[in-house]
Short mmCIF file of C-alpha atoms in Angstrom, two decimals:
data_model
loop_
_atom_site.label_atom_id
_atom_site.label_comp_id
_atom_site.label_asym_id
_atom_site.label_seq_id
_atom_site.Cartn_x
_atom_site.Cartn_y
_atom_site.Cartn_z
CA UNK A 1080 11.88 -34.16 11.77
CA UNK A 1081 12.76 -31.06 9.95
CA UNK A 1082 10.54 -28.14 10.80
CA UNK A 1083 10.00 -25.53 7.87
CA UNK A 1084 10.18 -21.81 7.87
CA UNK A 1085 6.27 -21.96 6.92
CA UNK A 1086 5.68 -24.26 10.06
CA UNK A 1087 7.50 -22.28 12.34
CA UNK A 1088 5.77 -19.26 11.00
CA UNK A 1089 2.25 -20.67 11.57
CA UNK A 1090 3.34 -21.56 15.00
CA UNK A 1091 4.22 -18.19 15.72
CA UNK A 1092 7.81 -17.38 15.23
CA UNK A 1093 6.69 -14.74 12.70
CA UNK A 1094 9.60 -12.05 13.21
CA UNK A 1095 12.33 -14.67 13.70
CA UNK A 1096 11.10 -16.34 10.34
CA UNK A 1097 11.31 -13.14 8.33
CA UNK A 1098 14.69 -12.44 9.74
CA UNK A 1099 16.08 -15.62 8.90
CA UNK A 1100 14.75 -15.22 5.26
CA UNK A 1101 16.17 -11.70 5.06
CA UNK A 1102 19.46 -13.27 6.02
CA UNK A 1103 19.13 -15.64 3.36
CA UNK A 1104 19.89 -12.75 0.84
CA UNK A 1105 19.73 -13.90 -2.98
CA UNK A 1106 20.10 -17.67 -1.90
CA UNK A 1107 16.40 -17.20 -0.96
CA UNK A 1108 15.61 -17.67 -4.57
CA UNK A 1109 17.00 -21.01 -4.84
CA UNK A 1110 14.96 -24.34 -4.75
CA UNK A 1111 16.30 -25.49 -1.28
CA UNK A 1112 14.33 -22.17 -0.07
CA UNK A 1113 12.03 -20.70 -2.35
CA UNK A 1114 8.67 -22.57 -2.16
CA UNK A 1115 9.04 -22.30 1.99
CA UNK A 1116 9.68 -18.24 1.50
CA UNK A 1117 6.77 -17.98 -0.78
CA UNK A 1118 4.57 -19.53 1.31
CA UNK A 1119 5.35 -17.72 4.07
CA UNK A 1120 5.00 -14.50 2.42
CA UNK A 1121 1.52 -15.41 0.95
CA UNK A 1122 0.26 -16.23 4.35
CA UNK A 1123 1.83 -12.72 5.75
CA UNK A 1124 0.30 -10.96 3.20
CA UNK A 1125 -3.17 -12.64 3.50
CA UNK A 1126 -3.19 -11.90 7.30
CA UNK A 1127 -2.21 -7.98 6.21
CA UNK A 1128 -5.10 -8.00 3.94
CA UNK A 1129 -7.60 -9.14 6.67
CA UNK A 1130 -5.97 -6.26 8.73
CA UNK A 1131 -6.48 -3.82 6.14
CA UNK A 1132 -10.16 -4.99 5.56
CA UNK A 1133 -10.56 -4.71 9.35
CA UNK A 1134 -9.47 -0.96 9.60
CA UNK A 1135 -11.50 -0.05 6.57
CA UNK A 1136 -14.22 -1.39 7.65
CA UNK A 1137 -14.14 0.37 11.25
CA UNK A 1138 -13.12 3.48 9.65
CA UNK A 1139 -16.08 3.42 7.75
CA UNK A 1140 -18.33 3.00 10.70
CA UNK A 1141 -16.47 5.65 12.62
CA UNK A 1142 -17.29 8.36 10.45
CA UNK A 1143 -13.77 8.63 8.92
CA UNK A 1144 -13.51 10.94 6.01
CA UNK A 1145 -11.77 9.19 3.30
CA UNK A 1146 -9.69 11.21 0.48
CA UNK A 1147 -9.98 8.87 -2.48
CA UNK A 1148 -13.89 8.67 -2.68
CA UNK A 1149 -13.81 12.49 -1.92
CA UNK A 1150 -11.62 12.57 -4.86
CA UNK A 1151 -13.78 10.54 -6.95
CA UNK A 1152 -16.85 12.17 -6.30
CA UNK A 1153 -15.29 15.82 -7.31
CA UNK A 1154 -14.01 14.22 -10.41
CA UNK A 1155 -17.84 13.22 -11.26
CA UNK A 1156 -19.06 16.26 -10.25
CA UNK A 1157 -16.52 18.41 -12.62
CA UNK A 1158 -16.87 15.81 -15.51
CA UNK A 1159 -19.06 17.02 -18.41
CA UNK A 1160 -18.47 13.57 -20.17
CA UNK A 1161 -18.88 10.47 -17.82
CA UNK A 1162 -18.22 8.09 -20.85
CA UNK A 1163 -14.52 9.94 -21.71
CA UNK A 1164 -13.78 9.58 -18.01
CA UNK A 1165 -14.50 5.93 -18.25
CA UNK A 1166 -12.44 5.59 -21.49
CA UNK A 1167 -9.49 7.49 -19.45
CA UNK A 1168 -9.59 5.09 -16.45
CA UNK A 1169 -9.72 2.12 -18.62
CA UNK A 1170 -7.00 3.10 -20.71
CA UNK A 1171 -4.96 3.46 -17.72
CA UNK A 1172 -5.54 0.16 -16.33
CA UNK A 1173 -7.83 1.30 -13.54
CA UNK A 1174 -11.17 0.33 -12.23
CA UNK A 1175 -13.88 2.39 -13.75
CA UNK A 1176 -16.68 1.02 -11.72
CA UNK A 1177 -17.56 3.78 -9.51
CA UNK A 1178 -18.01 5.86 -12.63
CA UNK A 1179 -21.08 3.36 -13.54
CA UNK A 1180 -22.58 3.47 -10.14
CA UNK A 1181 -24.33 6.64 -9.64
CA UNK A 1182 -23.03 9.47 -7.42
CA UNK A 1183 -20.65 7.80 -4.77
CA UNK A 1184 -20.60 8.44 -1.11
CA UNK A 1185 -18.61 11.44 -0.94
CA UNK A 1186 -16.08 9.91 2.22
CA UNK A 1187 -16.83 6.13 2.14
CA UNK A 1188 -13.97 4.11 0.97
CA UNK A 1189 -14.72 0.48 -0.52
CA UNK A 1190 -11.88 -1.82 -0.40
CA UNK A 1191 -11.45 -5.59 -1.28
CA UNK A 1192 -8.04 -7.80 -1.30
CA UNK A 1193 -6.46 -9.00 -4.44
CA UNK A 1194 -6.66 -12.65 -3.48
CA UNK A 1195 -4.25 -13.80 -6.45
CA UNK A 1196 -5.99 -11.55 -9.16
CA UNK A 1197 -3.91 -9.73 -11.77
CA UNK A 1198 -1.20 -12.24 -12.05
CA UNK A 1199 -0.47 -11.52 -15.60
CA UNK A 1200 0.24 -7.72 -14.71
CA UNK A 1201 2.30 -9.11 -11.93
CA UNK A 1202 4.20 -11.59 -14.10
CA UNK A 1203 4.85 -8.57 -16.71
CA UNK A 1204 6.28 -6.36 -13.53
CA UNK A 1205 8.63 -9.30 -13.17
CA UNK A 1206 10.09 -9.08 -16.30
CA UNK A 1207 10.38 -5.61 -16.22
CA UNK A 1208 12.44 -5.13 -13.32
CA UNK A 1209 12.54 -8.67 -11.74
CA UNK A 1210 13.57 -10.56 -9.80
CA UNK A 1211 11.10 -8.98 -7.60
CA UNK A 1212 11.33 -9.30 -3.48
CA UNK A 1213 9.29 -12.12 -2.41
CA UNK A 1214 7.31 -10.05 -0.11
CA UNK A 1215 6.46 -7.43 -2.52
CA UNK A 1216 5.20 -9.85 -5.22
CA UNK A 1217 2.92 -11.24 -2.19
CA UNK A 1218 1.53 -8.03 -1.31
CA UNK A 1219 0.66 -7.21 -4.69
CA UNK A 1220 -0.88 -10.55 -4.98
CA UNK A 1221 -3.05 -10.71 -2.07
CA UNK A 1222 -3.27 -6.85 -0.70
CA UNK A 1223 -3.27 -4.47 -3.83
CA UNK A 1224 -3.95 -0.89 -3.58
CA UNK A 1225 -4.82 0.50 -0.45
CA UNK A 1226 -5.60 4.46 0.56
CA UNK A 1227 -6.12 5.25 3.94
CA UNK A 1228 -5.50 9.05 3.34
CA UNK A 1229 -8.01 11.13 4.91
CA UNK A 1230 -8.93 12.44 8.63
CA UNK A 1231 -11.63 12.46 11.35
CA UNK A 1232 -13.40 15.94 11.76
CA UNK A 1233 -12.03 15.41 15.64
CA UNK A 1234 -8.69 15.19 14.43
CA UNK A 1235 -7.20 18.98 14.90
CA UNK A 1236 -5.50 19.88 13.01
CA UNK A 1237 -7.07 17.97 10.22
CA UNK A 1238 -4.81 15.22 8.76
CA UNK A 1239 -5.98 15.64 5.27
CA UNK A 1240 -6.07 18.98 3.08
CA UNK A 1241 -9.89 18.63 2.03
CA UNK A 1242 -11.28 21.60 -0.04
CA UNK A 1243 -14.99 21.41 0.32
CA UNK A 1244 -17.69 23.39 2.01
CA UNK A 1245 -17.48 21.52 5.14
CA UNK A 1246 -15.66 23.72 7.72
CA UNK A 1247 -12.74 21.33 8.33
CA UNK A 1248 -9.99 22.13 11.01
CA UNK A 1249 -6.71 23.59 9.59
CA UNK A 1250 -4.45 21.19 8.51
CA UNK A 1251 -1.03 19.90 9.66
CA UNK A 1252 -1.34 16.53 11.18
CA UNK A 1253 0.61 13.91 9.72
CA UNK A 1254 -0.93 10.80 10.48
CA UNK A 1255 1.29 8.97 7.86
CA UNK A 1256 -1.75 6.87 6.72
CA UNK A 1257 -1.12 3.57 5.11
CA UNK A 1258 -1.39 3.68 1.38
CA UNK A 1259 -0.07 1.44 -1.29
CA UNK A 1260 0.53 1.30 -4.80
CA UNK A 1261 0.56 -2.09 -7.12
CA UNK A 1262 2.41 -3.35 -10.26
CA UNK A 1263 0.63 -0.67 -12.49
CA UNK A 1264 2.72 2.21 -11.00
CA UNK A 1265 5.58 1.18 -12.90
CA UNK A 1266 4.25 0.50 -16.53
CA UNK A 1267 3.83 4.07 -16.97
CA UNK A 1268 7.85 4.17 -16.88
CA UNK A 1269 8.19 2.02 -19.72
CA UNK A 1270 9.18 3.35 -23.16
CA UNK A 1271 5.80 3.33 -24.97
CA UNK A 1272 5.23 -0.42 -26.93
CA UNK A 1273 8.05 -1.89 -24.84
CA UNK A 1274 8.40 -3.50 -21.31
CA UNK A 1275 11.80 -1.45 -20.81
CA UNK A 1276 11.89 1.21 -18.16
CA UNK A 1277 13.16 4.24 -19.87
CA UNK A 1278 16.94 4.51 -18.74
CA UNK A 1279 15.94 7.97 -17.43
CA UNK A 1280 14.30 6.30 -14.66
CA UNK A 1281 17.06 3.72 -13.52
CA UNK A 1282 20.27 4.96 -11.59
CA UNK A 1283 23.55 4.22 -12.37
CA UNK A 1284 23.05 0.60 -11.55
CA UNK A 1285 19.98 0.05 -13.79
CA UNK A 1286 17.61 -0.10 -10.87
CA UNK A 1287 14.45 1.62 -10.65
CA UNK A 1288 12.73 3.15 -8.10
CA UNK A 1289 9.31 1.98 -7.56
CA UNK A 1290 7.02 4.20 -5.48
CA UNK A 1291 5.20 2.18 -3.17
CA UNK A 1292 3.18 4.71 -1.56
CA UNK A 1293 3.16 8.49 -0.56
CA UNK A 1294 5.08 9.87 2.47
CA UNK A 1295 3.65 11.45 5.63
CA UNK A 1296 3.51 14.80 3.62
CA UNK A 1297 2.09 13.57 0.40
CA UNK A 1298 -0.44 11.30 2.25
CA UNK A 1299 -1.68 14.30 3.88
CA UNK A 1300 -2.72 15.97 0.52
CA UNK A 1301 0.25 18.27 0.00
CA UNK A 1302 2.91 18.29 -2.43
CA UNK A 1303 5.37 15.69 -0.95
CA UNK A 1304 7.48 12.92 -1.65
CA UNK A 1305 7.13 8.90 -1.59
CA UNK A 1306 8.04 5.71 -0.14
CA UNK A 1307 10.22 3.65 -2.33
CA UNK A 1308 11.90 0.25 -3.38
CA UNK A 1309 14.92 0.07 -5.48
CA UNK A 1310 14.41 -2.81 -7.97
CA UNK A 1311 15.39 -5.34 -8.99
CA UNK A 1312 16.23 -6.42 -5.41
CA UNK A 1313 16.76 -10.25 -4.91
CA UNK A 1314 15.84 -10.49 -1.42
CA UNK A 1315 12.72 -11.94 0.73
CA UNK A 1316 11.56 -8.63 1.99
CA UNK A 1317 13.10 -5.14 0.35
CA UNK A 1318 14.15 -2.08 2.24
CA UNK A 1319 11.33 0.84 1.78
CA UNK A 1320 13.01 4.05 1.54
CA UNK A 1321 11.66 7.23 2.94
CA UNK A 1322 9.69 6.37 5.74
CA UNK A 1323 9.97 9.06 8.38
CA UNK A 1324 12.14 7.85 11.39
CA UNK A 1325 12.67 4.62 10.09
CA UNK A 1326 15.55 4.24 8.14
CA UNK A 1327 16.57 0.73 6.68
CA UNK A 1328 12.93 -0.55 7.31
CA UNK A 1329 11.63 -3.31 5.66
CA UNK A 1330 8.58 -4.29 3.80
CA UNK A 1331 7.18 -6.51 6.31
CA UNK A 1332 8.43 -4.40 9.34
CA UNK A 1333 6.58 -1.53 7.79
CA UNK A 1334 3.30 -3.15 7.45
CA UNK A 1335 3.61 -4.39 11.06
CA UNK A 1336 4.43 -0.61 12.15
CA UNK A 1337 1.24 0.34 10.10
CA UNK A 1338 -0.96 -2.07 11.96
CA UNK A 1339 0.58 -1.45 15.52
CA UNK A 1340 -0.79 2.14 14.98
CA UNK A 1341 -4.35 1.25 13.17
CA UNK A 1342 -3.07 2.12 9.72
CA UNK A 1343 -1.66 5.43 10.88
CA UNK A 1344 2.19 4.94 11.62
CA UNK A 1345 2.67 9.08 12.11
CA UNK A 1346 1.36 8.88 15.58
CA UNK A 1347 4.35 6.65 16.56
CA UNK A 1348 6.59 9.66 16.29
CA UNK A 1349 4.32 12.13 18.51
CA UNK A 1350 4.16 10.25 21.61
CA UNK A 1351 0.33 10.64 21.54
CA UNK A 1352 -2.47 9.25 19.73
CA UNK A 1353 -5.95 9.84 19.19
CA UNK A 1354 -8.60 8.09 20.94
CA UNK A 1355 -9.57 6.17 17.67
CA UNK A 1356 -6.39 4.55 17.13
CA UNK A 1357 -6.99 2.27 19.96
CA UNK A 1358 -9.98 0.79 18.50
CA UNK A 1359 -8.73 0.62 15.31
CA UNK A 1360 -5.63 -1.61 16.43
CA UNK A 1361 -7.60 -3.90 18.65
CA UNK A 1362 -7.48 -7.21 17.95
CA UNK A 1363 -5.51 -6.94 14.32
CA UNK A 1364 -3.78 -10.21 13.33
CA UNK A 1365 0.43 -10.14 14.10
CA UNK A 1366 2.35 -10.51 10.85
#
């Protein structure tokens, strides 16, 4: 009896299955392999979404100060016209619900997985820079945006450059928090009124450098760089460029690294980790 890649993944051979998918190269899009690869990717990213939800819940419960709600709170306090702010967010394709919800908790982060939402936008992205790597498409379909930037007050130096009245420690800890953008990050690079990436943003081979998320410096609240993926990239799992100390790492491998360190892979390079990391990574699902 033939055992499919999906069945092998379900049985626990997760790393080997992804290695086998990558080894197929562009052939992974052929009918013989494609449906199996899509099933593996969907299950992988469903497990990744479960891990993100667990980490976010634990961080909120442990008193972590998330940067995104802090920024939202600051924007509301500075905005003199909430309707205008809301309209700007809608025009940018962003969720304006926090504008309508009254004063947000300054540091608590609300996150929910995609669960297949925004399919039309993902199809649009595929038309613009396809074929999309199978794992990236599954990430957008099942996980979506993630933003773990922030810090605990107990982390000295702080892992994020907050600017408020609290007595934050001096910045300088690079925890490299997991943060992921989604397909909308590329639409602003299209020529207005078209689905064509402006030639200025393509390399000599015609590829677009998609910003997957902030690097360890930008993720700490400073001017830094990005983790990027070149598109199109006809592969099961694309290389993510710009991940410190991990040249050539692929997307699923990067997510594994993040979950191994409770969402903060920067500690893999330090040799030590704060006590909170053990609690954050306990019991996360292997992907």
